[in-house]
């Protein structure tokens, strides 16, 4: 099984940088995803890491260390619209392949003026 | 390309009833996964279907079932509804059985009275 931990809430200022951490303990690992979810909406895909290192995509970057069971999502030049829940999810190694994701409970980010 | 669609968007049922939810994946996507999202438990994996076969299953009772049709559309059914089944039910599709990003639909919000 999987156990995923991330902070419940974070607050940051518009224009600043924020780092959301995620740690996981797994019996199998086949990639880590970050999703953004605004209240009342579906999760939208942000990033995917399967190898160690940093993946950068515009204002968003995600880092993975498999040996430490650790990932973070970095958001730069924060905007008010970035206020949302950020979900860390790990994909299991499952027999025969598959897309079973285990999600953390999400980090509610509030961006203030 | 149209995104994942789910019907109905909102549903109210009473305890003991059954419900069927529908999901149409992104065109060309053959894998469909279902998740339950509640404030207390977060996003939890229900099951995944690929080529009309259930590939993975989460830890939910047998009252939760699903199927996939030859056009990749999927349905999930919950029988003998309980109050605790009130949740947002999300469907996600991806290109293949594994190794691909999942894209979520808007969800069906089920309220059991």
Coordinates of N, CA and C in Angstrom, one line a residue:
Chain A
X1 N 0.8 -1.2 0.0 CA 0.0 0.0 0.0 C 0.8 1.2 0.0
X2 N 0.2 2.4 0.0 CA 0.9 3.7 -0.1 C 0.4 4.5 1.1
X3 N 1.3 5.4 1.6 CA 1.0 6.4 2.6 C 1.6 7.7 2.1
X4 N 0.7 8.7 1.9 CA 1.2 10.0 1.4 C 0.9 11.1 2.3
X5 N 1.9 11.9 2.6 CA 1.7 13.0 3.5 C 2.0 14.3 2.9
X6 N 1.2 15.3 3.1 CA 1.4 16.7 2.6 C 0.7 17.6 3.6
X7 N 1.2 18.9 3.7 CA 0.6 19.8 4.6 C -0.8 20.1 4.3
X8 N -1.6 20.3 5.3 CA -3.1 20.6 5.1 C -3.3 21.9 4.4
X9 N -2.6 22.9 5.0 CA -2.9 24.3 4.5 C -1.6 25.1 4.4
X10 N -1.6 26.0 3.4 CA -0.4 26.9 3.3 C -1.0 28.3 2.9
X11 N -0.3 29.3 3.3 CA -0.7 30.7 2.9 C 0.5 31.4 2.3
X12 N 0.4 32.1 1.2 CA 1.5 32.8 0.6 C 1.0 34.1 0.0
X13 N 1.9 34.9 -0.4 CA 1.6 36.3 -0.9 C 1.7 36.3 -2.4
X14 N 0.8 37.0 -3.0 CA 0.8 37.2 -4.5 C 2.2 37.7 -4.9
X15 N 2.7 37.0 -6.0 CA 4.1 37.4 -6.5 C 5.2 36.6 -5.9
X16 N 4.9 35.9 -4.8 CA 6.0 35.2 -4.1 C 6.1 33.8 -4.7
X17 N 7.0 33.0 -4.0 CA 7.3 31.6 -4.4 C 6.8 30.7 -3.2
X18 N 6.2 29.6 -3.5 CA 5.8 28.7 -2.5 C 6.1 27.2 -2.9
X19 N 6.6 26.5 -1.9 CA 7.0 25.1 -2.1 C 6.0 24.2 -1.3
X20 N 5.4 23.3 -2.0 CA 4.5 22.3 -1.3 C 5.1 20.9 -1.3
X21 N 5.4 20.4 -0.1 CA 6.1 19.1 0.0 C 5.1 18.0 0.1
X22 N 5.7 16.8 -0.3 CA 4.9 15.6 -0.3 C 5.9 14.4 0.0
X23 N 5.6 13.7 1.0 CA 6.4 12.5 1.3 C 5.5 11.3 1.2
X24 N 6.2 10.2 0.8 CA 5.4 8.9 0.6 C 6.2 7.7 1.0
X25 N 5.4 6.7 1.5 CA 6.0 5.4 1.8 C 5.2 4.4 0.9
X26 N 5.9 3.7 0.1 CA 5.2 2.8 -0.8 C 5.7 1.4 -0.8
X27 N 4.9 0.5 -1.2 CA 5.3 -0.9 -1.5 C 5.6 -1.0 -3.0
X28 N 5.4 0.0 -3.7 CA 5.7 0.0 -5.2 C 5.5 1.4 -5.7
X29 N 6.4 1.8 -6.6 CA 6.3 3.1 -7.1 C 6.5 3.1 -8.6
X30 N 5.6 3.9 -9.3 CA 5.7 4.0 -10.7 C 5.3 5.4 -11.2
X31 N 5.8 6.4 -10.5 CA 5.6 7.7 -10.9 C 4.8 8.5 -9.9
X32 N 5.0 9.8 -9.8 CA 4.3 10.7 -8.9 C 3.7 11.9 -9.7
X33 N 2.5 12.2 -9.4 CA 1.7 13.3 -10.1 C 1.4 14.4 -9.1
X34 N 1.3 15.6 -9.7 CA 0.7 16.7 -9.0 C -0.5 17.2 -9.8
X35 N -1.7 17.4 -9.0 CA -2.9 17.9 -9.6 C -3.3 19.2 -8.8
X36 N -4.0 20.1 -9.6 CA -4.6 21.3 -8.9 C -6.1 21.1 -9.0
X37 N -6.7 21.4 -7.9 CA -8.2 21.3 -7.8 C -8.8 22.6 -7.2
X38 N -9.5 23.4 -8.0 CA -10.2 24.5 -7.5 C -11.5 24.0 -6.9
X39 N -12.0 24.7 -5.9 CA -13.2 24.3 -5.2 C -14.4 24.0 -6.2
X40 N -15.0 22.9 -6.0 CA -16.1 22.5 -6.9 C -15.8 22.1 -8.3
X41 N -14.5 22.0 -8.6 CA -14.1 21.6 -9.9 C -13.3 20.3 -9.9
X42 N -13.0 19.7 -11.1 CA -12.2 18.5 -11.2 C -10.8 18.8 -11.0
X43 N -10.0 17.8 -10.6 CA -8.5 18.0 -10.6 C -8.0 18.1 -12.0
X44 N -7.0 19.1 -12.1 CA -6.4 19.2 -13.4 C -4.9 18.9 -13.3
X45 N -4.3 18.2 -14.3 CA -3.0 17.7 -14.2 C -2.0 18.9 -14.3
X46 N -1.0 18.8 -13.4 CA 0.1 19.8 -13.4 C 1.4 19.2 -13.8
X47 N 1.8 18.1 -13.2 CA 3.2 17.6 -13.5 C 3.3 16.1 -13.2
X48 N 4.3 15.5 -13.8 CA 4.6 14.1 -13.6 C 6.1 13.8 -13.4
X49 N 6.5 13.1 -12.4 CA 7.9 12.7 -12.2 C 8.0 11.2 -12.0
X50 N 8.8 10.6 -12.8 CA 9.1 9.2 -12.6 C 10.6 9.0 -12.2
X51 N 11.4 9.9 -12.7 CA 12.9 9.8 -12.4 C 13.2 10.9 -11.5
X52 N 14.3 10.8 -10.8 CA 14.8 11.8 -9.8 C 15.1 13.1 -10.6
X53 N 14.8 14.2 -9.9 CA 15.2 15.5 -10.5 C 14.0 16.4 -10.6
X54 N 14.3 17.5 -11.3 CA 13.4 18.6 -11.4 C 12.7 18.7 -12.8
X55 N 11.4 18.8 -12.8 CA 10.7 19.0 -14.1 C 10.1 20.4 -14.0
X56 N 10.4 21.2 -15.0 CA 9.9 22.6 -15.0 C 8.9 22.8 -16.1
X57 N 7.8 23.5 -15.8 CA 6.8 23.8 -16.8 C 6.2 25.2 -16.4
X58 N 6.8 26.2 -17.0 CA 6.3 27.5 -16.8 C 6.5 28.0 -15.4
X59 N 5.5 28.4 -14.7 CA 5.6 28.9 -13.3 C 5.6 27.7 -12.3
X60 N 5.4 26.5 -12.8 CA 5.3 25.3 -11.9 C 6.5 24.4 -12.2
X61 N 7.1 23.9 -11.1 CA 8.2 22.9 -11.2 C 7.9 21.8 -10.2
X62 N 8.3 20.6 -10.5 CA 8.2 19.5 -9.5 C 9.4 18.8 -9.4
X63 N 9.8 18.4 -8.2 CA 11.0 17.7 -7.9 C 10.7 16.3 -7.3
X64 N 11.5 15.3 -7.6 CA 11.4 14.0 -7.0 C 12.7 13.4 -6.6
X65 N 12.7 12.8 -5.4 CA 13.8 12.0 -4.9 C 13.2 10.7 -4.5
X66 N 13.4 9.6 -5.3 CA 12.9 8.3 -5.0 C 13.5 7.7 -3.8
X67 N 14.8 7.9 -3.6 CA 15.5 7.3 -2.4 C 14.9 7.9 -1.1
X68 N 14.5 9.1 -1.1 CA 14.0 9.8 0.1 C 12.4 9.7 0.2
X69 N 11.8 9.2 -0.9 CA 10.3 9.2 -0.9 C 9.8 10.6 -0.7
X70 N 10.3 11.5 -1.5 CA 10.0 12.9 -1.3 C 9.8 13.6 -2.7
X71 N 8.8 14.5 -2.7 CA 8.6 15.4 -3.9 C 8.2 16.7 -3.4
X72 N 8.4 17.7 -4.2 CA 7.8 19.0 -3.9 C 7.3 19.7 -5.2
X73 N 6.3 20.5 -5.1 CA 5.8 21.3 -6.1 C 6.1 22.8 -5.8
X74 N 6.8 23.4 -6.8 CA 7.2 24.8 -6.6 C 6.4 25.7 -7.5
X75 N 5.7 26.7 -6.9 CA 4.9 27.6 -7.7 C 5.6 29.0 -7.6
X76 N 5.9 29.6 -8.7 CA 6.6 30.9 -8.7 C 5.6 32.0 -9.2
X77 N 6.0 33.2 -8.8 CA 5.2 34.4 -9.3 C 3.7 34.1 -9.0
X78 N 3.4 33.8 -7.7 CA 2.0 33.4 -7.4 C 1.0 34.4 -7.8
X79 N -0.1 33.9 -8.3 CA -1.3 34.7 -8.7 C -2.5 34.3 -7.8
X80 N -3.4 35.2 -7.7 CA -4.6 34.9 -6.9 C -5.3 33.6 -7.4
X81 N -5.3 33.4 -8.7 CA -6.0 32.2 -9.2 C -5.3 30.9 -8.9
X82 N -4.1 31.0 -8.3 CA -3.4 29.8 -7.8 C -4.0 29.3 -6.5
X83 N -4.9 30.0 -5.9 CA -5.5 29.6 -4.7 C -6.4 28.3 -5.0
X84 N -6.0 27.2 -4.5 CA -6.6 25.9 -4.8 C -6.0 24.9 -3.9
X85 N -6.5 23.6 -4.1 CA -6.0 22.5 -3.4 C -5.0 21.8 -4.3
X86 N -3.8 21.4 -3.8 CA -2.8 20.8 -4.6 C -2.7 19.3 -4.1
X87 N -2.9 18.4 -5.0 CA -2.9 17.0 -4.7 C -1.7 16.3 -5.2
X88 N -1.0 15.6 -4.3 CA 0.1 14.7 -4.6 C -0.5 13.3 -4.8
X89 N -0.1 12.6 -5.9 CA -0.6 11.2 -6.1 C 0.5 10.3 -6.6
X90 N 0.6 9.1 -6.1 CA 1.6 8.1 -6.5 C 0.9 7.0 -7.2
X91 N 1.5 6.6 -8.3 CA 1.0 5.5 -9.1 C 1.7 4.2 -8.6
X92 N 0.9 3.2 -8.3 CA 1.3 1.9 -7.9 C 2.0 1.1 -9.0
X93 N 2.9 0.2 -8.7 CA 3.3 -0.8 -9.6 C 2.3 -1.9 -9.5
X94 N 1.6 -2.1 -10.5 CA 0.5 -3.1 -10.4 C 0.7 -4.2 -11.5
X95 N 0.4 -5.4 -11.1 CA 0.6 -6.5 -12.0 C -0.2 -6.3 -13.3
X96 N 0.4 -6.4 -14.4 CA -0.3 -6.2 -15.7 C -0.5 -4.8 -16.1
X97 N 0.2 -3.9 -15.4 CA 0.1 -2.5 -15.7 C -1.1 -1.9 -15.0
X98 N -1.4 -0.6 -15.4 CA -2.6 0.0 -14.8 C -2.3 1.4 -14.3
X99 N -3.4 2.0 -13.9 CA -3.3 3.4 -13.5 C -3.9 3.7 -12.1
X100 N -3.6 2.8 -11.2 CA -4.1 3.1 -9.8 C -3.3 4.1 -9.1
X101 N -4.0 5.3 -8.8 CA -3.3 6.4 -8.1 C -3.8 6.4 -6.7
X102 N -2.8 6.6 -5.8 CA -3.1 6.9 -4.4 C -2.8 8.4 -4.1
X103 N -3.9 9.1 -3.7 CA -3.7 10.5 -3.5 C -3.5 10.9 -2.0
X104 N -2.7 11.9 -1.8 CA -2.6 12.6 -0.5 C -3.9 13.3 -0.3
X105 N -4.1 13.9 0.9 CA -5.4 14.5 1.2 C -5.4 16.0 0.7
X106 N -4.3 16.4 0.1 CA -4.3 17.7 -0.6 C -3.8 18.8 0.3
X107 N -3.2 19.8 -0.3 CA -2.7 21.0 0.4 C -3.5 22.2 -0.1
X108 N -4.3 22.8 0.8 CA -5.1 24.0 0.5 C -4.2 25.2 0.5
X109 N -3.9 25.8 -0.7 CA -3.1 27.0 -0.8 C -4.0 28.2 -0.9
X110 N -3.7 29.2 -0.1 CA -4.4 30.5 -0.1 C -3.4 31.5 -0.5
X111 N -3.7 32.2 -1.6 CA -2.8 33.3 -2.0 C -3.4 34.6 -1.6
X112 N -2.7 35.4 -0.9 CA -3.2 36.7 -0.4 C -2.5 37.9 -1.0
X113 N -3.1 39.0 -1.0 CA -2.5 40.3 -1.6 C -1.4 40.8 -0.7
Chain B
X1 N -10.4 18.9 -28.8 CA -10.8 17.6 -28.4 C -11.6 17.7 -27.1
X2 N -12.8 17.1 -27.1 CA -13.6 17.2 -25.9 C -13.0 16.5 -24.7
X3 N -13.3 17.0 -23.5 CA -12.7 16.4 -22.3 C -13.6 15.2 -21.9
X4 N -13.3 14.8 -20.7 CA -14.0 13.7 -20.1 C -15.4 14.3 -19.6
X5 N -16.4 13.6 -20.0 CA -17.8 14.0 -19.6 C -18.4 13.0 -18.6
X6 N -19.1 13.5 -17.7 CA -19.8 12.6 -16.7 C -21.3 13.1 -16.6
X7 N -22.1 12.1 -16.5 CA -23.5 12.4 -16.2 C -24.1 11.4 -15.2
X8 N -25.1 11.8 -14.4 CA -25.5 13.2 -14.3 C -24.4 14.0 -13.5
X9 N -24.6 15.3 -13.4 CA -23.7 16.1 -12.6 C -24.1 16.1 -11.1
X10 N -25.3 16.0 -10.9 CA -25.8 16.0 -9.5 C -26.9 15.0 -9.4
X11 N -27.0 14.4 -8.2 CA -27.9 13.3 -8.0 C -28.3 13.3 -6.5
X12 N -29.6 13.1 -6.2 CA -30.0 12.9 -4.8 C -30.8 11.6 -4.8
X13 N -30.4 10.7 -3.8 CA -31.0 9.4 -3.7 C -31.3 9.2 -2.2
X14 N -32.1 8.2 -1.9 CA -32.3 7.9 -0.5 C -31.6 6.5 -0.2
X15 N -31.4 6.3 1.1 CA -30.8 5.1 1.6 C -31.5 3.8 1.0
X16 N -30.7 2.9 0.6 CA -31.3 1.6 0.1 C -31.5 1.6 -1.4
X17 N -31.5 2.8 -2.0 CA -31.6 2.8 -3.5 C -30.3 2.5 -4.2
X18 N -30.4 2.3 -5.5 CA -29.1 2.1 -6.2 C -29.0 3.3 -7.2
X19 N -27.8 3.4 -7.7 CA -27.5 4.5 -8.6 C -26.5 4.1 -9.7
X20 N -26.6 4.6 -10.9 CA -25.7 4.4 -12.0 C -25.2 5.7 -12.5
X21 N -23.8 5.8 -12.5 CA -23.2 7.0 -13.0 C -22.5 6.6 -14.3
X22 N -22.4 7.6 -15.2 CA -21.8 7.4 -16.5 C -20.6 8.3 -16.8
X23 N -19.7 7.7 -17.6 CA -18.4 8.5 -17.9 C -18.1 8.2 -19.3
X24 N -17.9 9.3 -20.1 CA -17.4 9.2 -21.5 C -16.0 9.7 -21.5
X25 N -15.0 8.9 -21.8 CA -13.6 9.3 -21.8 C -13.3 10.2 -23.0
X26 N -12.1 10.8 -22.9 CA -11.6 11.6 -24.1 C -11.4 10.7 -25.3
X27 N -11.8 11.2 -26.4 CA -11.7 10.4 -27.6 C -10.3 9.7 -27.8
X28 N -10.3 8.4 -28.0 CA -9.1 7.7 -28.2 C -8.5 7.1 -26.9
X29 N -9.0 7.6 -25.7 CA -8.6 7.0 -24.5 C -9.3 5.7 -24.2
X30 N -8.6 4.7 -23.7 CA -9.1 3.4 -23.5 C -9.2 3.0 -22.1
X31 N -8.5 3.7 -21.2 CA -8.5 3.4 -19.8 C -9.4 4.4 -19.0
X32 N -10.2 3.9 -18.2 CA -11.1 4.7 -17.4 C -11.0 4.3 -15.9
X33 N -10.7 5.2 -15.1 CA -10.6 5.0 -13.6 C -11.7 5.8 -12.9
X34 N -12.2 5.2 -11.8 CA -13.2 5.9 -11.0 C -12.6 6.1 -9.6
X35 N -12.9 7.3 -9.1 CA -12.5 7.7 -7.7 C -13.6 8.3 -7.0
X36 N -13.6 8.1 -5.7 CA -14.5 8.8 -4.7 C -13.8 9.8 -4.0
X37 N -14.4 11.0 -3.9 CA -13.8 12.1 -3.1 C -14.7 12.6 -2.0
X38 N -14.3 12.5 -0.8 CA -15.0 13.0 0.3 C -14.1 14.0 1.1
X39 N -14.7 14.9 1.9 CA -13.9 15.8 2.7 C -13.0 15.1 3.7
X40 N -13.4 14.0 4.2 CA -12.7 13.3 5.3 C -11.6 12.4 4.7
X41 N -11.9 11.7 3.6 CA -10.9 10.7 3.1 C -10.2 11.1 1.9
X42 N -10.6 12.3 1.3 CA -9.9 12.7 0.1 C -10.3 11.9 -1.1
X43 N -9.4 11.8 -2.1 CA -9.6 11.0 -3.3 C -9.2 9.6 -3.1
X44 N -10.1 8.6 -3.3 CA -9.8 7.2 -3.1 C -10.2 6.5 -4.4
X45 N -9.3 5.6 -4.8 CA -9.4 4.8 -6.0 C -10.5 3.7 -5.9
X46 N -11.4 3.7 -6.8 CA -12.4 2.6 -6.8 C -12.0 1.5 -7.7
X47 N -11.9 1.7 -9.0 CA -11.5 0.7 -9.9 C -11.1 1.3 -11.3
X48 N -10.4 0.5 -12.1 CA -10.0 0.9 -13.4 C -10.4 -0.1 -14.4
X49 N -10.9 0.4 -15.6 CA -11.2 -0.5 -16.7 C -10.4 -0.2 -17.9
X50 N -10.0 -1.2 -18.6 CA -9.3 -1.1 -19.9 C -9.7 -2.2 -20.8
X51 N -10.1 -1.9 -22.0 CA -10.6 -2.9 -23.0 C -11.7 -3.7 -22.4
X52 N -12.6 -3.1 -21.7 CA -13.8 -3.7 -21.2 C -13.5 -4.7 -20.0
X53 N -12.3 -4.6 -19.5 CA -11.9 -5.5 -18.4 C -11.5 -4.7 -17.2
X54 N -11.9 -5.1 -16.0 CA -11.4 -4.4 -14.8 C -10.0 -4.8 -14.5
X55 N -9.1 -3.8 -14.5 CA -7.7 -4.1 -14.4 C -7.2 -3.9 -12.9
X56 N -7.8 -3.0 -12.2 CA -7.4 -2.8 -10.8 C -8.6 -2.5 -10.0
X57 N -8.6 -2.8 -8.7 CA -9.7 -2.5 -7.8 C -9.2 -2.0 -6.5
X58 N -9.9 -1.0 -6.0 CA -9.6 -0.4 -4.7 C -10.2 -1.2 -3.6
X59 N -10.2 -0.6 -2.4 CA -10.7 -1.3 -1.2 C -12.1 -0.8 -0.9
X60 N -13.0 -1.0 -1.8 CA -14.4 -0.7 -1.5 C -15.3 -1.9 -1.5
X61 N -16.4 -1.9 -0.8 CA -17.3 -3.1 -0.8 C -17.8 -3.5 -2.1
X62 N -18.4 -4.7 -2.2 CA -18.9 -5.2 -3.4 C -20.1 -4.4 -3.9
X63 N -20.7 -3.5 -3.1 CA -21.8 -2.7 -3.5 C -21.4 -1.8 -4.7
X64 N -20.1 -1.5 -4.8 CA -19.6 -0.7 -5.8 C -19.1 -1.5 -7.0
X65 N -19.7 -1.3 -8.1 CA -19.3 -2.1 -9.3 C -19.2 -1.2 -10.5
X66 N -18.6 -1.7 -11.6 CA -18.5 -0.9 -12.8 C -18.5 -1.8 -14.0
X67 N -18.5 -1.2 -15.1 CA -18.3 -1.9 -16.4 C -17.8 -0.9 -17.5
X68 N -17.2 -1.4 -18.5 CA -16.8 -0.6 -19.6 C -17.3 -1.2 -20.9
X69 N -17.8 -0.3 -21.8 CA -18.3 -0.8 -23.1 C -17.3 -0.7 -24.2
X70 N -17.6 -1.3 -25.3 CA -16.6 -1.4 -26.4 C -16.2 0.0 -26.9
X71 N -17.0 1.0 -26.7 CA -16.6 2.4 -27.1 C -15.8 3.1 -26.0
X72 N -15.4 2.4 -25.0 CA -14.6 2.9 -23.8 C -15.5 3.6 -22.8
X73 N -16.7 3.9 -23.1 CA -17.5 4.6 -22.1 C -17.7 3.6 -20.9
X74 N -17.8 4.2 -19.7 CA -17.9 3.4 -18.5 C -19.0 3.8 -17.6
X75 N -19.5 2.9 -16.9 CA -20.5 3.1 -15.9 C -20.1 2.6 -14.6
X76 N -20.5 3.2 -13.5 CA -20.3 2.6 -12.2 C -21.7 2.6 -11.5
X77 N -21.9 1.6 -10.7 CA -23.1 1.3 -10.0 C -22.9 1.2 -8.5
X78 N -23.7 1.8 -7.7 CA -23.6 1.6 -6.3 C -25.0 1.1 -5.9
X79 N -25.0 -0.1 -5.3 CA -26.3 -0.6 -4.8 C -26.5 -0.4 -3.3
X80 N -27.7 -0.5 -2.9 CA -28.0 -0.4 -1.4 C -27.3 0.8 -0.8
X81 N -27.6 2.0 -1.3 CA -26.9 3.2 -0.9 C -26.9 3.4 0.6
X82 N -25.8 3.9 1.1 CA -25.7 4.3 2.5 C -25.4 5.8 2.6
X83 N -25.7 6.4 3.7 CA -25.4 7.8 3.9 C -24.0 8.2 3.6
X84 N -23.1 7.3 4.0 CA -21.6 7.5 3.8 C -21.2 7.5 2.3
X85 N -22.1 7.1 1.4 CA -21.8 7.1 0.0 C -21.9 8.5 -0.6
X86 N -22.4 9.4 0.2 CA -22.5 10.8 -0.3 C -21.0 11.3 -0.6
X87 N -20.8 11.7 -1.8 CA -19.5 12.1 -2.2 C -19.5 12.6 -3.7
X88 N -18.3 13.1 -4.1 CA -18.1 13.5 -5.5 C -17.4 12.2 -6.1
X89 N -18.0 11.7 -7.2 CA -17.5 10.6 -7.9 C -16.8 11.1 -9.2
X90 N -15.5 10.9 -9.3 CA -14.7 11.4 -10.4 C -14.3 10.2 -11.3
X91 N -14.4 10.5 -12.6 CA -13.9 9.6 -13.6 C -12.7 10.2 -14.2
X92 N -11.7 9.4 -14.5 CA -10.5 9.8 -15.2 C -10.1 8.9 -16.3
X93 N -9.7 9.5 -17.4 CA -9.4 8.7 -18.6 C -7.9 8.9 -19.0
X94 N -7.3 7.8 -19.6 CA -6.0 7.9 -20.1 C -5.9 7.1 -21.4
X95 N -4.8 7.3 -22.1 CA -4.6 6.7 -23.4 C -4.6 5.2 -23.3
X96 N -3.8 4.7 -22.3 CA -3.6 3.2 -22.3 C -3.7 2.7 -20.9
X97 N -3.4 1.5 -20.7 CA -3.6 0.9 -19.3 C -2.6 1.4 -18.3
X98 N -1.4 1.8 -18.7 CA -0.5 2.3 -17.7 C 0.5 3.3 -18.4
X99 N 1.2 4.0 -17.6 CA 2.2 4.9 -18.1 C 1.7 6.2 -18.7
X100 N 0.4 6.5 -18.5 CA -0.1 7.7 -19.1 C -0.8 8.5 -18.0
X101 N -0.8 9.8 -18.3 CA -1.5 10.8 -17.4 C -3.0 10.6 -17.4
X102 N -3.6 10.7 -16.3 CA -5.1 10.6 -16.2 C -5.7 12.0 -16.2
X103 N -6.7 12.2 -17.0 CA -7.5 13.4 -17.1 C -8.9 13.2 -16.5
X104 N -9.2 14.1 -15.6 CA -10.4 14.0 -14.8 C -11.6 14.7 -15.5
X105 N -12.8 14.1 -15.3 CA -14.0 14.7 -15.6 C -14.5 15.6 -14.5
X106 N -15.6 16.3 -14.7 CA -16.1 17.2 -13.7 C -16.7 16.6 -12.5
X107 N -17.1 15.3 -12.6 CA -17.6 14.6 -11.4 C -19.1 14.6 -11.3
X108 N -19.6 13.6 -10.6 CA -21.0 13.5 -10.3 C -21.1 13.7 -8.7
X109 N -21.8 14.7 -8.3 CA -22.0 14.8 -6.9 C -23.2 14.1 -6.4
X110 N -23.1 13.1 -5.6 CA -24.1 12.2 -5.1 C -24.4 12.6 -3.6
X111 N -25.7 12.8 -3.4 CA -26.2 13.1 -2.0 C -27.1 12.0 -1.7
X112 N -26.9 11.2 -0.6 CA -27.7 10.2 -0.1 C -28.4 10.6 1.2
X113 N -29.8 10.6 1.1 CA -30.5 11.1 2.3 C -31.2 10.0 3.0

